[in-house]
Each structure stands twice: as structure tokens, then as C-alpha cells.
Amino acid sequence: MRGICKRFGEVRALDQVSFSIRAGQVSALLGENGAGKTTLMQVLAGVQPPDDGEVELDGKAVSLRGPQQAIALGVGMVHQHFQLVPTMTVAENVLLGCPRPRLWLGRRAAHEELTALAAQHSMSIDPAAPVWTLAVGQRQQVEILKVLHRGARVLVLDEPTAVLTPLEIEPFFDALRALVSAGAAVALITHKLREVLAVASTVTVLRRGRVVAADLPVDTVDEERLGALILGEGEVDGEAGRAWSGAPRSVTSSPAAAAQTPRLSLRRVEARGPRGELALRALDLEVGSGEVLGVAGVSGNGQRELAEVVVGLRAATSGAILVDGAEVSGWSVRRRLDHGIGYVPEDRQRSGVSAGLSVMHNLALRRYRRPPGRALCDWGALAAHAAAQVEAHDIRVASLQQPAGQLSGGNAQKLILAREIDAGPRLLVAAQPTRGLDLGAAAAVRARLAALAQGGCAVLLISEELDELLELAHRVAVLYRGHVAGTLQRDEATPERLGRLMLGQEASL
Amino acid sequence: MRLGLIPRHQPSPRRRAAVTALALVAGLALGALFLVAAGINPLAAYAAMARAAFFGGAYSLSDTAVKATPLILCGLGCALAFRMRLWNVGAEGQLLLGAWAATGVASAWLPADMPRLLMLTSMALAAMAAGALYAALAGWLKARAGVSEILTTLMLVYVATHWNNYWIFGPWSQGGFPLTPVFPASARLWRLSGLTLHAGFVLALLMAALVWWLLRRSRLGFEVEVIGDSPEVARSVGMPVARDVVLVLAASGALAGLAGMVEVSGVVFRLQERFSPGYGFTAIIVAWLARLHPGAVVVVALLLGGLLVGSREVQPAGIATMLQGLLLFCVVGSELFMRYRLVRRRHG
């Protein structure tokens, strides 16, 4: 790919970007969120037409007019979020959207074909198994098989390890190595340095739509150098830099009064998930004031339901939820929030900020009913307060009237935190608070969480970033199938132990 | 050469106005094609309609305002609900029930020699209560059981039609004819001397101002905006979404119910079959053309009211409905150009 340019409105997403993927090796594409990695790969996959520049395949210039054509030319994309139909079998999923549609699926032939294809790439998978029965790592194999089956010679993997547990990552890398040794060309999009160093041959670094380092052989770089490249040399001090250089573990001091009555306690809480399945099972949990309790787990083991049950968005079918000793199970969300709960939802763009409303309106969401007992909003005071909040929390906005949907992920999250902190919470429920944020914004969010705990607030931090949990949490509880599989003190929580608990391989402590 | 669409950011208010105006012109131009096909000179037809509706002196303006009055009230009701993404498409039913309640107060339940102000106020309150409760029924079903308000509000229109017919043909029938006795003088709205224009028009303007002000300033109005933009966010910050669904549908129904009272008390002076030519349905178009803005509802209602008056001048009679449809089609279609920029692409 040479000299690729792509603009979205005023934003230059890609500016003269060149990137090459060679057969027989893994080429990594590294950069912060918003650096242009995904856009570049979408150009390659035919999803986005480039404004300028050209794509060459095997030395010949090709014009990609759509995903179908990219597939026909042998470019296969494995998306970060799996595109599988859970109720269908592995074979059915692979045949779905097959470029050579057949009237009859030819089940037996398909199964044989797939087993052979899997074996060829040293994967083992049962073609007849329904996808919902598979573990996340296996689902990823199905995704890869899907593109291989369509004859892909160039594989693009978008943040493939984001959904894997620590223990699943190594086998996945083995599979990748097997793929390239069989002659495939693999592009690995990631923002995790360790993975680049572990599996890639060369690395290209993008920053703000430009290539800042092209095709560096990985044996010539280390984590520090790559970090500097991603962030830009000058910016490796300050907040982001600190987050980078090994992260001080003393962000949160030990809670002063762990022995006091807990702020939040869940006793044998059960709740159903969106499909009626039992998502939380006899769950016991306690968070003390000034304590950050981390909640780890493979995605989909009850994290979302846990947050929703505490806030009141989902009803607990049994058990007790106590906040400062008050049983809140029967309370509305409003009453619970008024009682001192703050909530940073997992799905920031859908549940956190109202995208079509202004920054000012979004900052008013927890404040518009002050003083109580009146029918009207005091927009003068709310606007003044919003201006102060934007200033105090360093939320970068064009104006208070800017629609919140235009804010970057980091600024949107700062807005949400500003709003929730301003409400003076005694308990903050933060779900995936740094997911998708760039390093600078993630560090800012973590600093605020740490400061809140320092001030005596109890923080329930649900995260899939182990590093984040190890940095912030005093204790880490691991959810496995809606149950707390174990709770580890910070100093005994190693990635290995957490990983085993996340997979249900270690008995409850 | 090929045409392509590129997403654009928030359109400016100026651009919105310009695109909407262009869409209206396009609607009239499309309508002209149909008129030509029907053998009518479109320019002459549009001129005759404009004269009858707006440029025919006080009488024509008065008629237009009278037609616009129920459209304003029902349009406000629809716009209010639509802002919260509650698709109240049954304003017609709420209007019918409001007219029924007002008629009951005027000719059956209160003595005819009541003081006029007291009588009219009672009629208005009864009509609003009837419309509100009727719409709140749909709201309650939606909030409690997730029943689609599109279906319930629409089907309740038919229930209301037959309910009114029962009273018109039965208990309130005047000598077997399907109409109620004429209202006493105390139950008729004040009229501008010699004209058809009645006090209901002023009431509608006041309601538009009230709805605009409440949306902008009240806490409930803020909740409506947030729920309309993002119900997930509203729930996450603890807004009482279910309560607001019932409340807003009730308010929406109250406005439509008031339209029913204004129509029987200012125009017809009795309840009869088919006294509304579908104001409650046209109001859906009004709300959309006005892009759910209360002030714009007044302007659009006057335009469509003028269309109703003006189409009396041209045959066949379906022309007004056709033009309404075309205008809605063009304005809704123009939404595309608000969100996307049309560009020419060099290669094909």
C-alpha cells in the first residue's frame, strides 16, 4: 500500500501512509486509538475507498471496489468483534457468505474439507459444533478458518488478542506462526507492545494518520522505544509518560479502614441476563470505603450484569444488595444514584453520553434536578457549572454547545467522570472505563479513579485490562460464569493466577 | 461520472432552513407534474389556491387560521411525543374523544345557562382529560408491557370513532338524526365579528408558546430531550423513563383532545359524524414538516390549513391530500441532504 490518503470531513485519517505485508511473516501495525490503523486496514479490505494512493498485490496495482472484490483477490479480514452466528455450527458459519454459493450445503463434504483445512494449519476444531458452545479462543479460530476457506493469502487481524485471556494468547501466537510458515502474509493490528515483540517480524508505527516508523525489524526495538514512537517523543513525560514507564503501583494507597462496614455488599445475588439465562449466581462481594475492588473475567461472565444490578438497571432475582447498610434492591435507579452511587457505563457512546445533545446538557444530566422540588431547570447556573467542569477536568471541547457525540472517546469519558464525580458518589461503579481510550486519556481516567478512592469513595472497577486492575485495585475479584471464582489481594494477584481463575481452573479461595 | 454521498457533520440552522425550503419547492414542482397530467395548468391552480388561502383578504385568512387551529394543537401533541420517540399516530382518536367529552359537558352534563367562561373552561378541561387518559392508556401499556404505541394509538382511533357514533346515533341523537343538538350560546367560543375566526386559534398559539417554553426550560422537557436522543443514557442517569412515557403521551393526548373541543365549540357547535377531515392524521405530517419544533408547527399548520382552504378552488378534490403527501415525501427525503454531501466522483 503506497501513499494512501483518506479524509473524513476535516479530519485527515491517513496522510501518505505506506505499509507492506510480506508473505511468510507477521507485519505489525502499531498505534494509539485514532492513529488510523483500522482505517488503513479498511482500505485494504475494500470497505473504505482511499482518496489517493494505491494498493498493490503481488506487485500489481489493484483497485478495490468493495469487500467482495478484496476477498476475491485473497485479502481476508478478521474483525475484532466476531462476526459469527452463535446458533449455527462451525461449518455453517464458514460457508455463510461463501463466494461460491451452493444450493445444497453438502454437509459431509464441507465437514471433511474444514477438518482438513484446520489440520493443515495445525488447528483442531469440530465442524459440527454450534458456535455458542465454543470458547472465545476457538471462535477466533473459526473466524480465521472462515477467511482461509475463502482463499485468503493476506490475513488482516484487528486487535485479535483483545478478547483472549492471558492463557489463550500463547496458543494463538503459535497458530499465527504456523500460518506464516505456511506462506500466508499476516497483518497484525494492535496497540499492545508485548505482542508485537513476541510475534511480529517487522513493525510500522502510525501516529495521527502518518507513518512515524516504517518496517522496523522487531529485533532492533524495545518496548520503551516503541512507546516513545507511539506517543511522539516529546510527550513521554507528564501523565501519559508516567502511565507508560511501568506505572507506579502506589497510585492507590491501602484503604485506611478496611475493617469498617463495607460501602457495598452483595449477598448471594442472582440475576438473569438479556436472554433469560442465569448471569449472576450466588454472588458475594464487598467493597469498603476508600477501596478499589477490581473485577476481572473473560468478557461475558457476568460483568455487565453485575454493574447493572448494582446500579438498578437490572433486577436481582434474589439476594441482597446493601449500600452503606441500606437494602437497595427494590429501589429505582434514580433513588440509588441519589443515595450516592455513581455510574460509568461500559458502553460509553450508547449509555454514557447523549450523542445528539450538547456538552452542557450532558454535564447537566446528574445536576438538572437541583435544587429539588422545582419544575424548571436553571440553565444559567447549569451552563456556568458546565464551563467550570470543562475547565477543571480538562475536557477538550470546541464549545459548550458542541454535540457530545463529536467528542473523542477520551474526552467523552472525562465528561462522564466529571459528571459522576461532581454528584459526590460514595460508591462508583466503573465498567471498562478505559476501553478504547488512548494512553494519555486512559492515564487521566485512572488518576481520577485513584483520587476518588483516596477521598474515601468505594470503587467497583470492572475491567478486562489486567494491567489496569493490577495498578489500581486493592483486591481483584475474578468472575467466572456469574460467580466469584476467587478474590486476590493486590500483591498475590499475578497475571497467571488471575488467568487460571478466569478460566475456572482454580478452585474458589 | 458517478454521484456519491459523503457524511457531513451537524448541519447549521441556516442550511436546515434552506434545504427544507428547497424540499417544499420540489414538492410543489412534483405536484405540478400531476396537475399537468390531469390537464390542469399548475401555475393557475397554485395561484388560485394561494389567493383563496392567503391573499383573499380577511375572510380567506380567517378560514385558513380556522383550519390551522386543530392542526396546530394536534401537531404540537405529535411533535411533543415524537421528540421522545413515542409514535403517537392516534391524535385523531384523542381529538374525537376530546370532542365527545366537550359535547357531553356542553349539552348533557352541565346546565345551558352556565356562565360562558366557566362552561368553556369546563369543556376544555374535560376534553383535555379525555384525550390525556385515552393516550395514557397506550402509554401505560407501553411502559408496563412494552406494547408498541404505534399499534395501540392507531387502533384506539377506530374505537373512538365507534364510541362517538354510539352517542351520536344513540343517547345524544337529535330526533334520530346522527348529530347532537346545537350547543347553547354559553358553549360556543368567541368569534371575531363577522368572521369564522374563533378564540381557539389564540388558544392554539398560547399552547405552542407553552410547549416551546416547557421543552426549553422545564425538567420534564429536558428529560424528553434526553430520552428522545438516547434512552439508554436516560436510564443510566436515573431518569424515570416509564413515568415520562405515560406523562408525555398524556400531554400529547391532552393537546389533541383540546383540538377536539375547539373544533366542536368554535366551528361545528355540535358533535356529528366525520366532523374532522382527519386533522389528527394530517398533524403527523405537520409535526414532521416542522421538524418537531413547536414554533415551526404553527407556521406549517398555517401552510397546510391554507392548502385545505385553497384546494376547495381546484378539482379533483384529492389534490390537497396529494400535495400533502408529496411535501412530506420531499421534506423527509431531504433529511438525506442534511446528513450527507452529494459529490461527483471522477472514475466510475
XYZ file of N, CA and C in Angstrom, chain A residues 339-428:
270
model
N -28.824 8.155 46.372
C -28.279 7.609 47.616
C -26.746 7.652 47.607
N -26.148 7.961 46.456
C -24.694 8.131 46.431
C -23.948 7.168 45.529
N -24.642 6.606 44.525
C -23.937 5.747 43.580
C -23.608 6.552 42.327
N -22.390 6.406 41.850
C -22.015 6.985 40.563
C -21.809 5.856 39.579
N -22.064 6.129 38.302
C -22.040 5.035 37.338
C -21.333 5.471 36.065
N -20.292 4.739 35.698
C -19.614 4.957 34.422
C -19.898 3.731 33.568
N -20.864 3.846 32.645
C -21.291 2.652 31.919
C -20.244 2.149 30.938
N -20.354 0.853 30.653
C -19.414 0.198 29.759
C -19.508 0.760 28.345
N -20.752 0.964 27.916
C -20.976 1.378 26.543
C -21.116 2.893 26.500
N -19.950 3.540 26.461
C -19.868 4.987 26.616
C -20.755 5.734 25.617
N -20.679 5.355 24.342
C -21.381 6.134 23.325
C -22.890 5.916 23.367
N -23.314 4.765 23.877
C -24.739 4.494 23.911
C -25.370 4.889 25.238
N -24.667 4.600 26.326
C -25.272 4.801 27.641
C -24.621 5.917 28.440
N -23.467 6.383 28.005
C -22.727 7.350 28.814
C -23.018 8.791 28.453
N -22.916 9.099 27.181
C -23.229 10.459 26.757
C -24.351 10.419 25.727
N -25.181 11.443 25.805
C -26.269 11.586 24.846
C -25.690 12.290 23.623
N -25.465 11.522 22.553
C -24.620 11.992 21.460
C -25.151 13.233 20.757
N -26.472 13.342 20.661
C -27.035 14.464 19.914
C -27.167 15.728 20.747
N -27.010 15.613 22.056
C -27.166 16.790 22.914
C -25.797 17.404 23.208
N -25.840 18.660 23.632
C -24.595 19.408 23.782
C -23.805 18.951 25.013
N -22.574 19.382 25.057
C -21.705 19.124 26.210
C -22.364 19.649 27.479
N -22.947 20.850 27.376
C -23.587 21.442 28.550
C -24.731 20.554 29.042
N -25.580 20.099 28.111
C -26.699 19.246 28.509
C -26.192 17.945 29.137
N -25.128 17.408 28.581
C -24.602 16.156 29.116
C -24.030 16.332 30.512
N -23.437 17.503 30.746
C -22.905 17.742 32.088
C -24.030 18.028 33.077
N -25.215 18.332 32.555
C -26.345 18.628 33.440
C -27.115 17.376 33.839
N -26.761 16.242 33.261
C -27.604 15.048 33.428
C -27.791 14.614 34.882
N -26.778 14.836 35.710
C -26.936 14.441 37.110
C -27.235 15.648 37.995
N -27.422 16.806 37.393
C -27.487 18.016 38.176
C -28.757 18.813 37.948
N -29.510 18.443 36.875
C -30.612 19.306 36.467
C -31.734 19.352 37.478
N -31.753 18.426 38.455
C -32.839 18.431 39.437
C -32.458 19.185 40.713
N -31.368 19.940 40.636
C -31.010 20.745 41.798
C -31.475 22.171 41.584
N -31.986 22.877 42.563
C -32.410 22.339 43.860
C -33.672 21.509 43.697
N -33.903 20.575 44.628
C -35.041 19.675 44.456
C -36.378 20.404 44.576
N -37.416 19.760 44.057
C -38.763 20.263 44.272
C -39.207 21.366 43.349
N -38.449 21.620 42.277
C -38.908 22.637 41.337
C -39.189 22.004 39.991
N -39.890 22.741 39.144
C -40.270 22.185 37.840
C -39.313 22.624 36.738
N -38.570 23.709 36.984
C -37.766 24.270 35.899
C -36.271 24.022 36.119
N -35.534 23.993 35.027
C -34.087 23.900 35.090
C -33.506 25.308 35.148
N -32.469 25.481 35.928
C -31.789 26.771 35.971
C -30.617 26.706 34.985
N -30.908 26.975 33.705
C -29.879 26.772 32.694
C -28.718 27.740 32.822
N -28.973 28.912 33.394
C -27.872 29.848 33.602
C -26.817 29.231 34.512
N -27.279 28.742 35.651
C -26.357 28.146 36.619
C -25.736 26.873 36.055
N -26.549 26.078 35.337
C -26.027 24.824 34.789
C -24.942 25.097 33.755
N -25.129 26.142 32.954
C -24.119 26.473 31.937
C -22.827 26.929 32.609
N -22.966 27.759 33.637
C -21.777 28.229 34.339
C -21.040 27.052 34.966
N -21.817 26.142 35.555
C -21.209 24.985 36.184
C -20.508 24.109 35.146
N -21.169 23.943 33.994
C -20.573 23.122 32.934
C -19.244 23.720 32.483
N -19.212 25.044 32.344
C -17.974 25.703 31.921
C -16.863 25.419 32.930
N -17.222 25.479 34.212
C -16.224 25.224 35.247
C -15.741 23.771 35.196
N -16.669 22.859 34.952
C -16.314 21.442 34.891
C -15.361 21.150 33.728
N -15.686 21.747 32.565
C -14.854 21.551 31.380
C -13.430 22.014 31.670
N -13.345 23.133 32.369
C -12.064 23.699 32.738
C -11.327 22.769 33.720
N -12.041 22.395 34.779
C -11.407 21.657 35.860
C -10.975 20.256 35.428
N -11.736 19.640 34.550
C -11.417 18.264 34.171
C -10.712 18.169 32.827
N -10.326 19.314 32.290
C -9.556 19.308 31.056
C -10.288 18.535 29.945
N -11.580 18.824 29.807
C -12.354 18.200 28.730
C -12.190 19.097 27.510
N -11.618 18.567 26.436
C -11.342 19.418 25.278
C -12.572 19.482 24.388
N -13.220 20.633 24.383
C -14.420 20.812 23.577
C -14.284 22.074 22.746
N -14.977 22.107 21.603
C -14.970 23.305 20.775
C -15.771 24.399 21.467
N -16.919 24.017 22.033
C -17.723 24.946 22.815
C -18.664 24.106 23.666
N -19.345 24.757 24.609
C -20.294 24.026 25.446
C -21.469 23.528 24.625
N -21.666 24.131 23.442
C -22.803 23.753 22.604
C -22.466 22.600 21.662
N -21.206 22.176 21.647
C -20.818 21.095 20.750
C -21.548 19.804 21.132
N -22.103 19.091 20.135
C -22.751 17.817 20.466
C -21.738 16.834 21.050
N -22.145 16.148 22.111
C -21.211 15.253 22.800
C -20.767 14.103 21.904
N -21.584 13.776 20.905
C -21.213 12.696 20.004
C -19.973 13.003 19.185
N -19.594 14.276 19.119
C -18.408 14.646 18.351
C -17.126 14.546 19.180
N -17.277 14.338 20.490
C -16.076 14.275 21.336
C -15.333 12.973 21.083
N -14.030 13.015 21.268
C -13.257 11.783 21.189
C -13.616 10.907 22.386
N -13.275 9.634 22.297
C -13.597 8.722 23.389
C -13.044 9.203 24.725
N -11.824 9.700 24.707
C -11.194 10.156 25.939
C -11.926 11.341 26.545
N -12.299 12.285 25.703
C -12.989 13.459 26.219
C -14.397 13.129 26.682
N -15.045 12.208 25.963
C -16.374 11.782 26.397
C -16.280 11.130 27.773
N -15.251 10.299 27.969
C -15.114 9.621 29.254
C -14.786 10.619 30.366
N -13.961 11.613 30.043
C -13.665 12.646 31.050
C -14.946 13.374 31.430
N -15.792 13.611 30.438
C -17.064 14.289 30.710
C -17.916 13.445 31.657
N -18.014 12.147 31.351
C -18.833 11.265 32.185
C -18.300 11.237 33.614
N -16.972 11.112 33.742
C -16.376 11.070 35.076
C -16.599 12.387 35.813
N -16.431 13.487 35.093
C -16.648 14.798 35.719
C -18.057 14.875 36.283
N -19.011 14.412 35.482
C -20.421 14.456 35.871
C -20.672 13.582 37.090
N -20.111 12.376 37.083
C -20.378 11.462 38.184
C -19.635 11.876 39.449
N -18.414 12.361 39.294
C -17.646 12.803 40.470
C -18.317 14.003 41.098
N -18.834 14.881 40.252
C -19.489 16.093 40.725
C -20.706 15.770 41.590
N -21.349 14.623 41.306
C -22.523 14.248 42.093
C -22.135 13.760 43.486
N -20.809 13.669 43.756
C -20.341 13.304 45.095
C -20.661 11.872 45.482
N -20.169 10.884 44.695
C -20.546 9.495 44.965
C -19.858 8.927 46.200
N -20.583 7.997 46.867
C -19.959 7.221 47.936
C -19.472 5.897 47.361
N -20.097 5.535 46.231
C -19.716 4.300 45.543
C -19.732 4.587 44.048
N -18.629 4.279 43.376
C -18.600 4.470 41.931
C -18.503 3.105 41.259
